[in-house]
């Protein structure tokens, strides 16, 4: 069993890549065999029909992912730190949780779930801050075969309720509140609101964290400390089929309703672990830190499952980069001598703006590898990161991937594949990337630009959208028959390196969070005065993109400032503060096509600051709308 990467040179990479092209099945089965423990081996490696979005890996194998992430490490590294937990407040005591302690905590939590009637296949919703109990709960679900659905603790009551209901979750685990910088989020109160409309929830477990006053509903709510008190730390792992769902994670789509992406057990495990070890070149003893929240896929794959399956030491940070000051990340790197640091472009851009003394006052010499993920990184931010944090000696792995892909797809391999600023680089072994044109033809050759697709299944890909397989087929496998369509545009240079240019659909990535414009429009439309809203993204120097809302009212609001704050509140309540528009413009009309579709292409240009050159507007039903909007803009001094 090896937990480090087999790729040690560029020619190793090429060999692995070619082997994976020639025979994907033997490529993945040899990794699955050498790097993981199985209760029973598979009798077929892969079966697929992409036209039906039917994909299965490691057929009929039996395993439990927590045996791979925890149990098998106990004999070799029981005392090694599995998770370093750094609290929001630097004055509070940090925790270093060894693999043995993690095992005990996960087993006790698993027994707590069982005592509450949770069984294999049941859905459990986790709405929690970044505290160790979130990690325990995720792994405890996996231990007993319950399907976890983590909902990011920044989401509103309505978003939480929608997600709980979509998957008919039986249990909710939350906290009284969550610390984020100087703020406290009243998680239990938000959950209470959500639960007004969630008939499937039978019990709620509440972990005390902030000491915030909460209401406990008799017969439904119980404290974590009480529920876990009498539990033993022995809970045999449930035997799972390779294709049993491991978790559901919601991601925004181009239409209103978020999609519950379903990930399998074995394929996801093999993919998260392989990409972790390969891309970061994790070595025994390294301290690794991914700054994501476990509420997103990056946290699932690269705080928990990937690093733990490799026996790594993974740092989990409760707080935000700006608290108590903007030097917090560098303070933590220094404190724990972090070797591998993985963050998002939006954080890099924000930190690049602040006083350099906050960087220089910390010792960053432990760093070996830097990573970025979530959105395209601009050259300026790439260079700043490389020079000031990496001191010119750390490779930057700009990893492109998605909630749907389960793990990294196109990425440099640290210290091994050449780097080009702003390029995600070459596809990882096992990833058959290609570019397609708008007419459905593959664009061959180098030096091309098109829509990024993947031609062959890989083990980590999502298997379906929870409860709506047809939507899975339509969203990802219908645009280009028998291919997975990513929704991203990309350029490929003369040497075959990919540079992701951004979404080609109605998803906007704000500070690394995917937001569906339709979802935001729905929220704004709830305002009694609003007739119609059109939401687009536009470039923003820190957030990557920001939201611009064009709003048409039936009658003009009496007080425009009140109206704006009412709209912002609606978006906050319905989706969460992250989705709040940066700009709201009242307009007389929205430009529409003859079939009644809003011409977002034009609105995108206006939001980006263009005032002419709107291209062909002849298909518009109301071309005059464009000029009225420009006048509306002028009137508000934009
Ligand atoms: C991991 C994650 C997915 C979308 C994806 C892209 C964008 C992610 C990069 C990137 C350029 C990158 N999952 N994206 N990584 N764009 N370079 N390195 O972010 O489901 O939340 O988002 O994010 O548009 O489709 S996600």
XYZ file of C-alpha atoms and ligand atoms in Angstrom:
664
model
C 0.000 0.000 0.000
C 1.571 3.264 -1.036
C 0.248 6.647 -0.022
C 2.591 8.846 -2.018
C 2.612 9.602 -5.701
C 4.185 7.293 -8.254
C 4.882 10.228 -10.520
C 8.335 11.596 -9.863
C 9.337 13.143 -13.196
C 7.799 14.645 -16.297
C 8.363 11.423 -18.198
C 6.582 9.501 -15.416
C 3.671 11.856 -15.985
C 3.718 11.232 -19.719
C 3.942 7.484 -19.210
C 1.050 7.515 -16.756
C -1.004 9.730 -19.045
C -0.416 7.504 -22.054
C -1.141 4.368 -20.059
C -4.416 5.884 -18.873
C -5.380 6.673 -22.482
C -4.502 3.220 -23.794
C -6.262 1.373 -21.063
C -8.223 3.397 -18.515
C -9.406 0.273 -16.740
C -6.020 -1.192 -15.984
C -4.692 2.268 -15.108
C -7.339 2.841 -12.424
C -7.507 -0.712 -11.180
C -3.813 -0.790 -10.407
C -4.138 2.446 -8.388
C -7.226 1.149 -6.601
C -5.409 -2.063 -5.819
C -2.155 -0.627 -4.525
C -3.389 2.419 -2.630
C -6.563 1.257 -0.857
C -7.968 -1.491 1.313
C -11.016 -3.427 0.136
C -13.330 -5.841 1.885
C -13.915 -7.455 -1.488
C -12.310 -6.638 -4.840
C -14.309 -5.606 -7.898
C -15.198 -8.046 -10.648
C -15.247 -5.426 -13.372
C -13.418 -2.089 -13.379
C -15.796 0.114 -15.314
C -19.126 0.043 -17.089
C -20.567 3.061 -18.833
C -22.948 4.524 -21.349
C -22.496 8.274 -21.372
C -25.557 8.863 -23.529
C -27.576 7.757 -20.499
C -25.105 9.187 -17.971
C -24.682 5.660 -16.733
C -21.290 5.172 -15.062
C -20.102 2.564 -12.585
C -16.600 1.872 -11.327
C -15.176 -1.077 -9.381
C -18.341 -3.097 -9.805
C -19.440 -5.193 -6.842
C -16.415 -4.243 -4.766
C -17.063 -3.832 -1.040
C -15.374 -1.307 1.185
C -15.794 1.414 3.729
C -14.090 4.721 3.024
C -13.404 5.305 6.734
C -11.349 2.114 6.895
C -9.192 3.740 4.230
C -9.155 7.177 5.849
C -8.756 6.051 9.456
C -8.521 2.374 10.477
C -5.697 1.312 8.212
C -3.531 4.146 9.533
C -3.900 3.171 13.185
C -1.108 0.616 13.227
C 1.343 2.729 11.240
C 0.490 6.268 12.329
C -1.982 6.152 15.200
C -0.175 8.921 17.077
C 0.400 11.108 14.045
C -1.799 14.189 13.791
C -4.620 13.635 11.331
C -6.325 17.003 11.768
C -4.901 20.210 13.135
C -7.814 22.380 14.144
C -7.150 26.110 14.361
C -9.972 28.083 15.992
C -11.369 31.399 14.812
C -9.894 33.174 17.817
C -6.113 32.784 17.891
C -6.247 33.021 21.720
C -8.366 29.890 21.957
C -6.631 26.533 22.259
C -5.974 24.768 18.974
C -6.351 20.991 18.690
C -4.083 18.390 17.194
C -6.237 15.338 16.640
C -4.276 12.135 16.106
C -5.491 9.309 13.874
C -6.298 7.307 17.039
C -8.327 10.138 18.496
C -10.049 10.678 15.173
C -10.963 7.010 15.135
C -12.484 7.224 18.614
C -14.418 10.391 17.875
C -15.761 9.132 14.570
C -16.844 5.833 16.086
C -18.614 7.548 18.966
C -20.329 9.929 16.576
C -21.325 7.005 14.375
C -22.870 5.284 17.381
C -24.713 8.495 18.203
C -26.177 8.531 14.690
C -27.265 4.934 15.080
C -28.852 5.659 18.468
C -30.959 8.296 16.713
C -32.219 5.745 14.245
C -29.997 6.662 11.296
C -29.433 3.710 8.994
C -27.483 2.925 5.847
C -28.869 4.960 2.957
C -30.559 7.593 5.164
C -29.704 11.216 4.418
C -28.173 13.368 7.137
C -27.855 17.118 6.741
C -24.885 18.886 8.324
C -25.223 22.644 8.796
C -22.183 23.385 10.871
C -19.280 25.723 11.393
C -15.725 24.540 10.711
C -15.296 22.711 14.001
C -13.896 19.205 14.547
C -17.413 17.837 15.061
C -18.157 18.611 11.413
C -15.294 16.338 10.368
C -16.428 13.685 12.858
C -20.006 13.863 11.589
C -19.026 13.583 7.914
C -16.868 10.551 8.610
C -19.427 9.053 11.015
C -22.038 9.120 8.261
C -19.617 7.358 5.941
C -18.850 4.836 8.682
C -22.471 3.688 8.931
C -23.351 4.200 5.271
C -25.588 7.226 5.793
C -25.418 9.784 2.984
C -24.186 13.157 4.185
C -25.392 16.401 2.717
C -23.268 19.243 4.012
C -24.875 22.656 3.620
C -22.441 25.562 3.862
C -23.152 27.476 7.083
C -23.455 30.757 5.179
C -26.656 29.668 3.461
C -30.033 31.048 4.471
C -32.938 29.245 6.135
C -34.703 28.887 2.811
C -31.651 27.392 1.058
C -31.179 25.013 3.960
C -34.843 23.958 3.880
C -34.746 23.407 0.111
C -31.704 21.166 0.440
C -33.103 19.221 3.392
C -36.373 18.661 1.552
C -34.821 17.770 -1.787
C -33.027 14.837 -0.163
C -35.642 14.133 2.563
C -33.003 14.259 5.272
C -33.916 12.510 8.487
C -31.445 14.127 10.840
C -29.943 17.588 11.011
C -26.735 18.281 12.867
C -26.008 21.925 13.581
C -24.460 24.181 16.222
C -25.846 26.917 18.439
C -23.804 29.335 16.389
C -20.658 29.697 14.366
C -17.745 32.109 14.764
C -16.627 33.886 11.634
C -14.172 36.614 12.464
C -15.797 39.077 14.832
C -19.272 37.840 13.898
C -21.455 35.048 15.209
C -23.892 33.317 12.880
C -26.937 32.079 14.765
C -27.007 28.695 13.080
C -29.587 27.048 15.312
C -32.007 29.973 14.937
C -31.619 29.814 11.138
C -32.114 26.054 11.265
C -35.265 26.526 13.359
C -36.670 28.778 10.650
C -35.804 26.240 8.002
C -37.338 23.385 9.953
C -40.757 25.057 9.962
C -41.015 23.519 6.496
C -39.022 20.293 6.718
C -41.322 17.379 7.558
C -38.666 14.688 6.982
C -36.438 15.809 9.869
C -36.955 13.633 12.941
C -34.182 14.867 15.185
C -31.748 17.737 15.457
C -28.412 17.456 17.213
C -26.924 20.734 18.371
C -23.244 21.152 19.169
C -22.545 23.962 21.579
C -19.946 26.312 20.157
C -20.698 30.002 20.660
C -22.866 29.864 23.768
C -25.592 31.653 21.818
C -29.055 31.346 23.340
C -31.120 28.770 21.478
C -34.581 27.323 21.631
C -34.596 23.528 21.972
C -37.726 21.854 20.692
C -38.919 19.127 23.011
C -38.797 15.683 21.428
C -36.864 16.892 18.385
C -33.723 18.711 19.500
C -30.904 17.406 21.635
C -27.460 18.599 22.577
C -24.493 16.847 20.999
C -22.862 16.443 24.406
C -25.912 14.615 25.783
C -26.494 12.515 22.702
C -22.905 11.293 22.565
C -22.275 10.899 26.264
C -22.855 7.185 26.679
C -21.541 6.127 23.260
C -18.638 3.722 22.942
C -15.787 4.217 20.530
C -16.345 0.928 18.774
C -18.512 0.979 15.686
C -17.746 -1.579 12.991
C -17.697 -0.037 9.524
C -20.736 -0.753 7.377
C -19.898 -2.793 4.308
C -20.627 -0.565 1.334
C -20.964 -1.377 -2.306
C -18.525 0.531 -4.528
C -21.432 2.378 -6.106
C -23.390 3.154 -2.932
C -23.748 6.930 -2.639
C -21.273 8.495 -0.220
C -22.673 12.001 -0.209
C -24.847 14.607 -1.838
C -23.530 18.109 -2.342
C -25.582 20.891 -3.868
C -24.258 23.148 -6.572
C -25.943 26.001 -8.413
C -27.063 25.505 -11.963
C -28.300 27.696 -14.774
C -31.890 27.177 -13.741
C -33.305 28.067 -10.365
C -33.050 24.904 -8.351
C -29.640 23.775 -7.033
C -28.521 20.329 -8.132
C -27.788 17.647 -5.556
C -24.708 16.039 -7.022
C -24.390 12.434 -5.868
C -20.936 10.925 -5.401
C -20.190 7.242 -5.173
C -18.073 5.545 -2.527
C -15.236 3.723 -4.279
C -14.690 5.823 -7.379
C -14.756 9.055 -5.409
C -12.346 7.684 -2.822
C -9.837 6.481 -5.407
C -10.026 9.731 -7.323
C -9.795 12.112 -4.342
C -6.850 10.204 -2.907
C -4.965 9.790 -6.183
C -5.281 13.428 -7.206
C -4.325 14.631 -3.709
C -1.121 12.597 -3.587
C -0.223 13.275 -7.194
C -0.889 16.987 -7.590
C 0.539 18.132 -4.269
C 3.282 15.462 -4.193
C 2.461 15.024 -0.533
C 5.346 13.512 1.409
C 5.312 11.773 4.766
C 5.327 14.333 7.567
C 4.168 17.285 5.475
C 1.649 19.657 7.014
C -1.023 20.412 4.473
C -3.587 23.196 4.621
C -6.581 23.732 2.386
C -8.410 26.926 3.362
C -11.778 25.917 1.884
C -14.887 25.289 3.944
C -16.089 21.690 4.232
C -19.426 23.031 2.951
C -17.896 23.010 -0.545
C -16.493 20.152 -2.593
C -12.930 21.385 -2.084
C -13.321 20.809 1.629
C -14.859 17.363 1.132
C -12.133 16.132 -1.206
C -9.086 18.053 -0.011
C -9.553 18.696 3.692
C -11.075 15.344 4.535
C -11.245 12.395 2.165
C -8.152 12.901 -0.033
C -5.630 13.840 2.673
C -6.953 11.349 5.224
C -6.903 8.471 2.767
C -3.234 9.332 2.150
C -2.496 9.411 5.900
C -1.685 13.108 5.759
C -1.839 15.830 8.387
C -4.616 18.169 7.289
C -5.226 21.586 8.815
C -8.780 22.766 9.317
C -9.345 26.464 10.038
C -12.538 27.728 11.600
C -12.114 31.417 10.825
C -11.670 33.906 8.031
C -8.514 35.375 6.437
C -9.198 38.845 7.840
C -9.476 38.082 11.541
C -7.998 39.298 13.800
C -6.118 40.901 10.916
C -5.262 40.247 7.286
C -2.091 38.437 8.300
C -3.999 35.476 9.766
C -3.241 32.999 6.972
C 0.481 33.731 7.189
C 0.335 33.542 10.952
C -1.107 30.025 10.700
C 1.418 28.956 8.053
C 4.191 30.129 10.379
C 2.645 28.609 13.521
C 2.309 25.101 12.092
C 5.127 25.259 9.535
C 2.681 24.479 6.757
C 4.342 22.839 3.741
C 1.461 22.747 1.263
C -1.059 25.568 1.083
C -4.185 25.448 -1.089
C -6.480 28.471 -1.382
C -8.670 30.452 -3.802
C -7.845 33.355 -6.142
C -10.322 35.612 -4.375
C -8.395 35.230 -1.101
C -5.101 35.838 -2.880
C -6.415 39.005 -4.522
C -7.767 40.330 -1.225
C -4.536 39.600 0.635
C -2.403 41.101 -2.120
C -4.010 44.471 -1.462
C -2.974 44.751 2.144
C 0.089 46.012 3.956
C 3.026 43.773 3.009
C 4.270 43.960 6.571
C 1.519 41.433 7.360
C 3.283 38.985 5.044
C 6.889 39.868 5.828
C 6.463 39.611 9.569
C 5.895 35.855 9.267
C 8.265 33.046 8.465
C 6.887 31.303 5.367
C 9.991 29.249 4.639
C 8.221 25.959 5.389
C 6.105 26.314 2.229
C 6.952 23.947 -0.633
C 3.825 23.958 -2.773
C 1.057 26.487 -3.314
C -2.301 25.717 -4.822
C -5.260 27.637 -6.135
C -8.772 26.605 -7.091
C -12.278 27.878 -7.678
C -12.015 30.347 -10.521
C -9.539 31.601 -13.081
C -6.551 33.298 -11.473
C -5.377 36.476 -13.158
C -1.709 36.920 -13.941
C -1.164 39.685 -11.413
C -2.521 37.570 -8.570
C -0.525 34.540 -9.774
C 2.699 36.549 -9.750
C 1.995 38.104 -6.388
C 1.307 34.673 -4.884
C 4.396 33.171 -6.429
C 6.753 36.013 -5.441
C 5.472 37.064 -2.041
C 4.178 33.840 -0.582
C 6.181 31.277 -2.535
C 9.297 33.515 -2.573
C 9.820 32.388 -6.132
C 10.599 28.807 -5.115
C 7.174 27.154 -4.693
C 5.297 25.744 -7.677
C 1.732 26.992 -7.976
C -0.748 24.295 -8.816
C -3.701 26.017 -10.441
C -6.139 23.130 -10.311
C -9.269 23.145 -12.415
C -12.154 20.943 -11.338
C -15.804 21.018 -10.256
C -18.250 19.743 -7.664
C -19.359 17.335 -10.387
C -15.861 15.970 -11.076
C -15.181 14.991 -7.451
C -11.507 15.887 -7.721
C -8.908 17.802 -9.699
C -8.961 17.289 -13.463
C -6.531 19.686 -15.108
C -3.657 20.801 -12.948
C 0.078 21.130 -12.768
C 1.765 18.408 -10.726
C 3.897 20.141 -8.121
C 7.546 20.326 -9.142
C 6.971 18.022 -12.115
C 4.953 19.542 -14.923
C 6.003 22.982 -16.215
C 4.079 26.006 -14.969
C 2.506 28.741 -17.029
C 0.903 31.567 -15.081
C -2.925 31.521 -15.375
C -2.874 28.051 -16.985
C -4.282 25.012 -15.236
C -1.931 23.141 -17.549
C -2.143 19.547 -18.658
C -4.933 17.102 -17.883
C -4.119 14.702 -15.074
C -3.664 11.033 -15.928
C -7.058 9.483 -16.610
C -8.596 12.748 -17.826
C -9.438 12.865 -21.532
C -10.057 16.571 -22.001
C -11.122 18.037 -25.338
C -12.457 21.259 -26.830
C -15.719 21.423 -28.753
C -17.108 24.127 -30.986
C -20.664 25.457 -30.869
C -21.697 23.176 -33.728
C -20.771 20.019 -31.885
C -17.449 19.302 -33.542
C -14.280 18.510 -31.697
C -11.562 21.102 -32.236
C -8.406 19.202 -32.927
C -4.922 20.559 -32.828
C -3.192 22.967 -30.550
C -3.749 26.697 -30.274
C -7.546 26.480 -30.034
C -10.413 27.762 -27.972
C -13.735 26.093 -27.274
C -15.958 24.467 -24.739
C -14.254 22.106 -22.383
C -15.520 18.520 -22.397
C -14.299 15.181 -21.078
C -14.480 12.171 -23.372
C -14.130 9.215 -21.054
C -15.508 8.593 -17.557
C -13.164 8.899 -14.572
C -13.778 7.281 -11.181
C -14.538 10.511 -9.282
C -17.318 11.801 -11.488
C -20.755 12.364 -9.976
C -23.197 9.576 -10.757
C -26.426 11.519 -10.872
C -28.404 14.482 -9.578
C -30.303 13.346 -6.522
C -33.858 12.521 -7.509
C -33.491 13.794 -11.069
C -31.350 11.616 -13.305
C -32.948 13.143 -16.384
C -31.636 16.554 -15.395
C -28.173 15.037 -14.999
C -28.351 13.674 -18.535
C -29.655 16.941 -19.955
C -27.267 19.251 -18.147
C -24.012 17.402 -18.734
C -24.378 14.746 -21.417
C -26.732 16.150 -24.026
C -24.951 19.212 -25.388
C -22.296 16.913 -26.864
C -23.463 13.315 -27.177
C -21.449 10.790 -25.184
C -19.288 13.419 -23.570
C -19.318 15.210 -20.270
C -19.783 18.970 -20.851
C -18.199 21.053 -18.101
C -19.967 24.362 -18.706
C -16.558 26.053 -18.951
C -14.784 27.623 -21.878
C -11.082 27.010 -22.326
C -8.117 27.829 -24.491
C -5.453 25.252 -25.380
C -2.035 26.570 -26.312
C 0.547 25.247 -28.743
C 1.832 22.745 -26.194
C -1.548 21.439 -25.136
C -1.803 23.449 -21.891
C -5.312 24.470 -20.902
C -6.312 27.881 -19.679
C -9.859 28.022 -18.347
C -11.620 31.160 -19.514
C -14.751 30.870 -17.370
C -18.331 29.713 -17.448
C -20.228 29.663 -20.705
C -23.585 29.313 -18.938
C -25.554 31.359 -16.430
C -23.420 30.533 -13.458
C -21.350 33.336 -11.953
C -18.454 32.630 -9.631
C -18.256 35.280 -6.936
C -15.332 34.966 -4.540
C -15.119 31.337 -5.517
C -18.791 30.613 -4.816
C -20.899 29.369 -7.703
C -24.109 31.284 -7.962
C -26.911 30.612 -10.391
C -28.176 33.886 -11.811
C -31.663 32.410 -12.099
C -31.729 31.666 -8.383
C -30.864 35.282 -7.568
C -33.462 36.542 -10.037
C -36.082 34.383 -8.356
C -35.238 35.946 -5.012
C -35.436 39.511 -6.365
C -38.691 38.746 -8.136
C -40.224 38.103 -4.720
C -40.213 41.836 -4.042
C -43.782 43.128 -4.494
C -42.689 46.031 -6.684
C -40.459 44.007 -8.977
C -41.812 43.003 -12.343
C -38.732 41.277 -13.602
C -35.071 41.039 -12.742
C -32.080 40.051 -14.826
C -28.866 39.181 -13.080
C -25.426 38.945 -14.662
C -21.844 38.769 -13.485
C -19.195 41.353 -14.246
C -15.464 41.429 -13.539
C -14.500 42.569 -10.049
C -10.919 43.156 -8.968
C -11.136 41.185 -5.705
C -14.096 38.861 -6.046
C -13.310 37.774 -9.586
C -16.901 38.488 -10.505
C -19.633 40.450 -8.827
C -23.374 40.439 -9.335
C -25.191 43.170 -11.254
C -28.979 43.149 -11.004
C -31.094 44.963 -13.582
C -34.487 45.402 -12.018
C -37.681 46.471 -13.652
C -40.474 47.636 -11.368
C -44.185 47.883 -11.983
C -44.233 51.267 -10.301
C -41.231 53.226 -9.150
C -40.386 52.676 -5.468
C -40.956 55.676 -3.182
C -37.525 55.459 -1.703
C -34.832 53.949 -3.860
C -32.391 53.326 -1.009
C -35.025 51.462 1.005
C -35.884 49.481 -2.087
C -32.257 48.511 -2.624
C -31.867 47.297 0.925
C -35.127 45.341 0.699
C -33.831 43.605 -2.409
C -30.526 42.835 -0.700
C -32.383 41.421 2.283
C -34.471 39.198 0.065
C -31.397 37.759 -1.604
C -29.739 37.257 1.774
C -32.767 35.486 3.168
C -33.446 33.314 0.159
C -29.919 32.335 -0.761
C -27.383 33.848 1.591
C -25.279 36.981 1.948
C -22.748 35.698 -0.610
C -25.319 36.158 -3.363
C -26.065 39.837 -2.718
C -25.755 42.018 -5.826
C -22.969 44.575 -5.798
C -25.053 46.815 -8.064
C -28.782 47.197 -8.457
C -30.058 49.314 -11.327
C -33.702 50.189 -11.815
C -34.493 50.031 -15.498
C -37.466 50.931 -17.629
C -37.254 47.765 -19.716
C -35.123 44.676 -20.184
C -33.839 43.760 -23.657
C -35.640 40.650 -24.897
C -35.423 38.329 -27.836
C -38.501 37.559 -29.849
C -38.946 34.336 -28.025
C -39.070 36.312 -24.800
C -35.605 35.506 -23.469
C -33.699 38.264 -21.786
C -30.570 39.077 -23.822
C -28.054 38.621 -21.088
C -25.178 39.003 -23.505
C -25.965 42.722 -23.734
C -26.533 43.148 -20.026
C -23.204 41.466 -19.340
C -21.502 44.023 -21.543
C -23.274 46.927 -19.898
C -22.414 45.581 -16.449
C -18.782 45.297 -17.516
C -18.725 48.981 -18.402
C -19.282 48.907 -22.148
C -21.455 51.681 -23.465
C -21.555 50.859 -27.186
C -20.611 47.926 -29.452
C -23.348 45.574 -28.390
C -23.039 43.431 -31.463
C -26.063 42.254 -33.353
C -29.186 43.420 -31.560
C -31.460 42.837 -34.507
C -33.052 39.799 -32.930
C -34.292 41.967 -30.098
C -37.975 42.506 -29.719
C -37.287 45.887 -28.143
C -33.904 47.242 -29.290
C -34.765 50.604 -27.745
C -34.468 48.970 -24.303
C -30.690 49.121 -24.628
C -30.690 52.893 -24.875
C -33.127 53.311 -22.029
C -30.853 51.243 -19.826
C -27.876 53.398 -20.759
C -29.923 56.466 -19.846
C -30.982 54.888 -16.561
C -27.328 54.269 -15.854
C -26.393 57.870 -16.614
C -29.149 59.124 -14.372
C -27.668 57.187 -11.460
C -24.089 58.290 -12.256
C -22.687 54.862 -12.992
C -13.536 22.980 -7.186
C -14.654 23.945 -7.486
C -16.557 24.766 -10.466
C -16.252 25.877 -11.418
C -15.664 25.402 -12.709
C -14.887 26.622 -13.165
C -14.382 27.216 -11.880
C -12.632 25.934 -10.598
C -10.801 26.651 -11.522
C -11.898 27.267 -12.169
C -10.464 28.378 -13.575
C -9.472 26.984 -11.976
N -15.870 23.393 -7.711
N -13.016 26.801 -11.558
N -11.297 25.838 -10.562
N -11.730 28.129 -13.196
N -9.370 27.848 -13.007
N -8.384 26.461 -11.405
O -14.428 25.125 -7.503
O -18.231 23.330 -8.444
O -17.555 25.042 -6.871
O -16.920 25.254 -9.180
O -15.262 26.737 -10.859
O -15.759 27.537 -13.796
O -16.665 25.003 -13.604
S -17.208 24.240 -8.012
